[in-house]
N, CA and C atoms as an extended XYZ file, in Angstrom:
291
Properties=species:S:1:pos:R:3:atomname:S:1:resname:S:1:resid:I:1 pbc="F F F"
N       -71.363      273.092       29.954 N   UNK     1
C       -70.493      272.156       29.277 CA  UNK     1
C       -70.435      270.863       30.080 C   UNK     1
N       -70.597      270.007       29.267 N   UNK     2
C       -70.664      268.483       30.499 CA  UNK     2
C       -68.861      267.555       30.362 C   UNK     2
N       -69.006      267.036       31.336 N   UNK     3
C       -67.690      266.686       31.809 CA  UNK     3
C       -67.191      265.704       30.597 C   UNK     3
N       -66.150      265.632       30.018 N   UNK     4
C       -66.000      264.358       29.004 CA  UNK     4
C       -65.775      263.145       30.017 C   UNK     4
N       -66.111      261.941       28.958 N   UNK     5
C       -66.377      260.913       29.668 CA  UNK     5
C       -65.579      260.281       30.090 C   UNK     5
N       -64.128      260.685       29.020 N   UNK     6
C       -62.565      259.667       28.949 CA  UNK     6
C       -61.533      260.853       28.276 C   UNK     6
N       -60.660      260.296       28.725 N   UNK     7
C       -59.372      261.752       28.966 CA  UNK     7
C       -58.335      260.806       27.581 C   UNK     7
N       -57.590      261.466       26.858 N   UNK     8
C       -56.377      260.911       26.326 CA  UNK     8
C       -55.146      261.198       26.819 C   UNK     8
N       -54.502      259.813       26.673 N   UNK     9
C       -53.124      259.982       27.341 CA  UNK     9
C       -52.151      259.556       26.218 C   UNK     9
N       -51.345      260.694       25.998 N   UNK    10
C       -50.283      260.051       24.764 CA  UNK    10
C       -48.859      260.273       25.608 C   UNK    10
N       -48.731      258.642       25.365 N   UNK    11
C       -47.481      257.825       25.592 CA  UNK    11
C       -45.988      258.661       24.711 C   UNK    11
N       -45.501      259.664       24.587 N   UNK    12
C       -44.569      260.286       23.643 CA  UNK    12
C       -43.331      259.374       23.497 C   UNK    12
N       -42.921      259.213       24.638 N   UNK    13
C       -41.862      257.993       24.520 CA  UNK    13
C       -41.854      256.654       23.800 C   UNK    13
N       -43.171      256.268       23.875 N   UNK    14
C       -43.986      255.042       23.358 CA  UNK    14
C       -44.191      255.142       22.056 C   UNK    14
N       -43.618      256.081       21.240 N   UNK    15
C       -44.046      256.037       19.927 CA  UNK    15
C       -45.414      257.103       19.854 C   UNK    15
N       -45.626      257.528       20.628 N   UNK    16
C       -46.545      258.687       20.508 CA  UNK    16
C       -47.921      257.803       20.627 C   UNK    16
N       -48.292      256.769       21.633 N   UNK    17
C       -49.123      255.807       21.991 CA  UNK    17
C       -50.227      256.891       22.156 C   UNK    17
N       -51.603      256.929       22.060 N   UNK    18
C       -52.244      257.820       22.466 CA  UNK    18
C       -53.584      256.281       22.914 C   UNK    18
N       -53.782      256.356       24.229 N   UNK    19
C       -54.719      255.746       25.014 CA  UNK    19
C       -55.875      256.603       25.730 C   UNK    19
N       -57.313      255.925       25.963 N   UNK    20
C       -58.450      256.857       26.330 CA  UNK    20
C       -58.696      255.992       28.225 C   UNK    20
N       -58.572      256.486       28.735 N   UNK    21
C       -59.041      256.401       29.813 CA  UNK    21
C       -60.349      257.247       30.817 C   UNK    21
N       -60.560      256.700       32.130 N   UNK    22
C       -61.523      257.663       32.652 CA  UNK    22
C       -61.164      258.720       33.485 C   UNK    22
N       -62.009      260.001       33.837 N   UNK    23
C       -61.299      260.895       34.061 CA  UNK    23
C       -60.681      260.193       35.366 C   UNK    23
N       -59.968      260.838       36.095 N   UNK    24
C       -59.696      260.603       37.556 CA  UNK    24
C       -58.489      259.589       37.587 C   UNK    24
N       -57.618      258.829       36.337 N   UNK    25
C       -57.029      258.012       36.261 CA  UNK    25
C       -55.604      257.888       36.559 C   UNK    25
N       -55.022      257.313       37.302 N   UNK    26
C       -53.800      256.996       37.846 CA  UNK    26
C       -52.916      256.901       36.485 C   UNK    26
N       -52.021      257.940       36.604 N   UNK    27
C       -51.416      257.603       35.060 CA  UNK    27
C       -50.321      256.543       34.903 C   UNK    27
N       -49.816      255.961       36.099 N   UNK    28
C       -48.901      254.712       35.784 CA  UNK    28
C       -50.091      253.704       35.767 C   UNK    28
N       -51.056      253.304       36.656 N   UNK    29
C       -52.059      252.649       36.139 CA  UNK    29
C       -52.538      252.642       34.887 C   UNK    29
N       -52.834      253.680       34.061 N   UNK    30
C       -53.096      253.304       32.691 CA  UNK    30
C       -51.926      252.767       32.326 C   UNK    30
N       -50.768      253.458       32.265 N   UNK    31
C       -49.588      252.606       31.644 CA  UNK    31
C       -49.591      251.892       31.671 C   UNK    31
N       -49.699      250.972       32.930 N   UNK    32
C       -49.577      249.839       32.705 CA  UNK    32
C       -50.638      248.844       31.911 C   UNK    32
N       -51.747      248.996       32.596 N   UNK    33
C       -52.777      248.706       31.717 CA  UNK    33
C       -53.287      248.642       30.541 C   UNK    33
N       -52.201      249.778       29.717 N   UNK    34
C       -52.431      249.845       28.347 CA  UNK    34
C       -51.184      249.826       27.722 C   UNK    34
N       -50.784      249.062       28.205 N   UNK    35
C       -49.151      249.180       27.537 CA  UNK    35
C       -48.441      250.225       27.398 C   UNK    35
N       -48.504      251.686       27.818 N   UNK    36
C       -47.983      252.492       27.748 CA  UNK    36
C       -46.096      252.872       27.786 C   UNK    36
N       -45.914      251.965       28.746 N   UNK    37
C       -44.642      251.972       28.799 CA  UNK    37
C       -43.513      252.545       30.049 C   UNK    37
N       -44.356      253.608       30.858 N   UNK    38
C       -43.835      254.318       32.009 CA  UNK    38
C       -43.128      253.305       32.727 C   UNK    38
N       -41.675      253.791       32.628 N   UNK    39
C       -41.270      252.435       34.114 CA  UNK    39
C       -41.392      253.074       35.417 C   UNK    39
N       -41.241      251.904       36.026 N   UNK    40
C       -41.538      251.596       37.482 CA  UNK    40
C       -41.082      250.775       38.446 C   UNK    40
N       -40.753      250.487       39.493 N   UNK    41
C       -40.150      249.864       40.213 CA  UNK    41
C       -41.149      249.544       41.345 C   UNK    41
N       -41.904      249.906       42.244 N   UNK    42
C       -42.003      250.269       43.300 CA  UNK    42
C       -43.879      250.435       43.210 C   UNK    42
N       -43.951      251.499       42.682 N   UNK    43
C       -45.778      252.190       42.251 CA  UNK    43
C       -46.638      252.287       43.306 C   UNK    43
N       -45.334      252.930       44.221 N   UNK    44
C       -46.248      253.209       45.378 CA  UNK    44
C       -45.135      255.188       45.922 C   UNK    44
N       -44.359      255.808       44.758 N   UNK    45
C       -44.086      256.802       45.701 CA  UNK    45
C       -42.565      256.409       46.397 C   UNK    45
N       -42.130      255.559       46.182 N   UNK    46
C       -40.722      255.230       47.136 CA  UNK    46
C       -39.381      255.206       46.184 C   UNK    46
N       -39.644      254.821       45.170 N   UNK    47
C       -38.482      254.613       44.348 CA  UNK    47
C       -38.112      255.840       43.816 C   UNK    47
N       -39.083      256.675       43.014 N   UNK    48
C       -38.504      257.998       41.899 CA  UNK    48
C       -38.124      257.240       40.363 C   UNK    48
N       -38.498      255.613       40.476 N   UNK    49
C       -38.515      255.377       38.622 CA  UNK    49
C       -39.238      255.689       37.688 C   UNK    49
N       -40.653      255.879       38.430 N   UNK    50
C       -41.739      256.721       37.120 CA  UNK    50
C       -41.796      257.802       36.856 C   UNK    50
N       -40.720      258.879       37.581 N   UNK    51
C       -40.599      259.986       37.188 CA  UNK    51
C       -40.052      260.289       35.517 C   UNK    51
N       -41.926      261.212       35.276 N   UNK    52
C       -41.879      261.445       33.865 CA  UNK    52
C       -42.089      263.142       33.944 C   UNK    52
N       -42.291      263.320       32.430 N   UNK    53
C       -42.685      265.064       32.252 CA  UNK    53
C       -43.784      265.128       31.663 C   UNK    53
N       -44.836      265.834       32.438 N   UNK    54
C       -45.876      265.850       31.647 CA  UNK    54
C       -45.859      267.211       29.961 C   UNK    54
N       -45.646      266.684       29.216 N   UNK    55
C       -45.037      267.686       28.266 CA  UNK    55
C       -46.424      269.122       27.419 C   UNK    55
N       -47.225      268.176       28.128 N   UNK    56
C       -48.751      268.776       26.945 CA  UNK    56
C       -50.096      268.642       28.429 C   UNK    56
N       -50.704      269.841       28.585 N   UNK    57
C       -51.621      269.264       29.746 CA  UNK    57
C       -51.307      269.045       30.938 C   UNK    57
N       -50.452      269.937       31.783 N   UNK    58
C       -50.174      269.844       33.151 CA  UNK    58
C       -51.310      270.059       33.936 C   UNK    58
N       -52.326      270.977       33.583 N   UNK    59
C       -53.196      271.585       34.119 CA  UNK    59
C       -54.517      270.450       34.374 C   UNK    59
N       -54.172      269.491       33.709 N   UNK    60
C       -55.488      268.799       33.771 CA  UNK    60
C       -54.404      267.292       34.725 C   UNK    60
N       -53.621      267.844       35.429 N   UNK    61
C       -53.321      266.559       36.366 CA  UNK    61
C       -53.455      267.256       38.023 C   UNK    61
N       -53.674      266.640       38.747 N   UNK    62
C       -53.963      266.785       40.421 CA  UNK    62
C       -52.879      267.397       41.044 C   UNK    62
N       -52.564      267.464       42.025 N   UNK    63
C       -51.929      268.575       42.916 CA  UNK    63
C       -50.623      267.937       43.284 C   UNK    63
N       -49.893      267.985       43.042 N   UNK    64
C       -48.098      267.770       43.614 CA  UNK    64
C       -48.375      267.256       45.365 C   UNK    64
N       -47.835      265.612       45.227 N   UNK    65
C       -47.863      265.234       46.780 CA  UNK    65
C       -46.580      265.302       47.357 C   UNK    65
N       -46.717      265.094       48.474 N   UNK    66
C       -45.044      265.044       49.423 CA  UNK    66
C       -44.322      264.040       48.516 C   UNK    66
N       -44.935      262.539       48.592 N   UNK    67
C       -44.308      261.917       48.349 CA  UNK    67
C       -43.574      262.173       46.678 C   UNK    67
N       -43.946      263.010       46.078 N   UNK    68
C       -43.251      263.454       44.473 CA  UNK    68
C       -41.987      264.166       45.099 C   UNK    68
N       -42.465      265.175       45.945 N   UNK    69
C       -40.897      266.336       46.614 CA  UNK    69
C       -40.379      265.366       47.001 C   UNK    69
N       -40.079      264.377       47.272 N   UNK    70
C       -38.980      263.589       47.884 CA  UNK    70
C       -37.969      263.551       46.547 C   UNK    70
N       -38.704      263.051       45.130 N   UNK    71
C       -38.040      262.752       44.256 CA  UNK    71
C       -37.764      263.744       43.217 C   UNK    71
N       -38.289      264.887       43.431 N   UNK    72
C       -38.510      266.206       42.480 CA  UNK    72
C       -37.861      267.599       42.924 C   UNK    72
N       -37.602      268.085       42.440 N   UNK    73
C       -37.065      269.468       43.170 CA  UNK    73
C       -38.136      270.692       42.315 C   UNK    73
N       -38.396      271.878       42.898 N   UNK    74
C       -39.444      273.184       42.911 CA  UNK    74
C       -39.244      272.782       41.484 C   UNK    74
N       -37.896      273.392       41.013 N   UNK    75
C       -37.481      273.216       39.250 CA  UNK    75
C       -38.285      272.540       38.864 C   UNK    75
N       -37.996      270.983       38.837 N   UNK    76
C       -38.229      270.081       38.127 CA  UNK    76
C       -39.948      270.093       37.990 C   UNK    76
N       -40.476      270.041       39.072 N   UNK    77
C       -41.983      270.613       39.028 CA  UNK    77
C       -42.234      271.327       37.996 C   UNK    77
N       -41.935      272.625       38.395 N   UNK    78
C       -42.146      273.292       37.605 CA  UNK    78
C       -42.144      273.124       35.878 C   UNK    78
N       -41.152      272.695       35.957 N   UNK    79
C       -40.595      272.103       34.086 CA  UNK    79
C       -42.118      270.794       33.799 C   UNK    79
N       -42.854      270.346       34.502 N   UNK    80
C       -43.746      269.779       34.518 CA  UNK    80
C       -43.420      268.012       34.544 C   UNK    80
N       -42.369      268.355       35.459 N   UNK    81
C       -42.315      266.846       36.331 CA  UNK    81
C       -42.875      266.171       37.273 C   UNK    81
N       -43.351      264.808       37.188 N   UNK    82
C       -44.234      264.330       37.964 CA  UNK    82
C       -43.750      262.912       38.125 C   UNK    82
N       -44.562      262.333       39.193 N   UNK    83
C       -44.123      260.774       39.478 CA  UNK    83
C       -45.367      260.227       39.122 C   UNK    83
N       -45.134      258.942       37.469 N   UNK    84
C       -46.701      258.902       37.125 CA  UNK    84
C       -47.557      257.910       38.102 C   UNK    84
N       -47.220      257.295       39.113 N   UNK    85
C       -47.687      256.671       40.046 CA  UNK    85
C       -48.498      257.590       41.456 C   UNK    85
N       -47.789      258.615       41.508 N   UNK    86
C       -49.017      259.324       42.195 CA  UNK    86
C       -49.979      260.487       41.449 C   UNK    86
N       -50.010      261.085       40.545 N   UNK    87
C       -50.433      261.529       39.392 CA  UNK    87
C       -51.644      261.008       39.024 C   UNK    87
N       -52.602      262.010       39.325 N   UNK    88
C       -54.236      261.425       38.847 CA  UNK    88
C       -54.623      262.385       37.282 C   UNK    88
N       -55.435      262.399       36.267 N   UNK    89
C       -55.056      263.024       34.885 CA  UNK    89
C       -56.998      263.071       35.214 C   UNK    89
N       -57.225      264.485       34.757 N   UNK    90
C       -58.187      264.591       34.780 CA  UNK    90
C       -58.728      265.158       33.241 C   UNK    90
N       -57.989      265.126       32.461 N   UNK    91
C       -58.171      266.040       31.088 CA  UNK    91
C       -56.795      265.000       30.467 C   UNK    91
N       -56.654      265.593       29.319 N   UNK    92
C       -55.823      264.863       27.772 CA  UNK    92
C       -54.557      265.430       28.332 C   UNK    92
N       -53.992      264.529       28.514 N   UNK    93
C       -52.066      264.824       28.570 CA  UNK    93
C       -51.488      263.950       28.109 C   UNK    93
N       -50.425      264.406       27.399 N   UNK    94
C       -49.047      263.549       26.823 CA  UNK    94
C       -47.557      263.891       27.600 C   UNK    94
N       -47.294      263.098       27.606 N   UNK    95
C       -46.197      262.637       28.726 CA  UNK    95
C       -44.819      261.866       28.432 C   UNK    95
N       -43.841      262.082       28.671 N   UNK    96
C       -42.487      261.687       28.219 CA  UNK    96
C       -41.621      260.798       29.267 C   UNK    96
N       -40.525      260.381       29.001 N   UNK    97
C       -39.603      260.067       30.262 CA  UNK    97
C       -38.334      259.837       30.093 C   UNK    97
């Protein structure tokens, strides 16, 4: 099976925005880039304003960093919370906030 070329990201908050990006993609970077809508303050990990939920497709985002546990608790993880500024999307996820 060969790798797809571009991942979808639907904006749920946004009106159900659905944007194509490449795999490996910073998901507040697309936001921003595509109008998505994720706020932000900071987009570096310090604030806790882009904390969203990934609602559809957790599995196709990268590995939980320190800097998310600062702003996240085990729970909230778990429930499929993420900070979309450190958050890389390697597959189709839709996402809330």
């Amino acid at each position: 099976m060969r790798a797809a070329t571009t991942v979808q990201i639907t904006f749920l908050t946004n009106g159900g925005k659905t944007v194509e990006a490449p795999p490996n993609s910073n998901l507040l970077r697309v936001s921003l880039r595509e109008k998505g809508g994720i706020p932000f303050k900071c987009g570096g990990g310090l604030c806790g304003t882009c904390r969203c939920k990934v609602e559809a497709g957790i599995a196709h985002t990268d590995a939980v960093k320190a800097k998310e546990r600062r702003h996240l608790t085990d729970e909230a993880i778990a429930e499929g919370y993420r900070m979309a500024c450190q958050t890389f999307v390697n597959g189709d996820v839709s996402v809330s906030w």
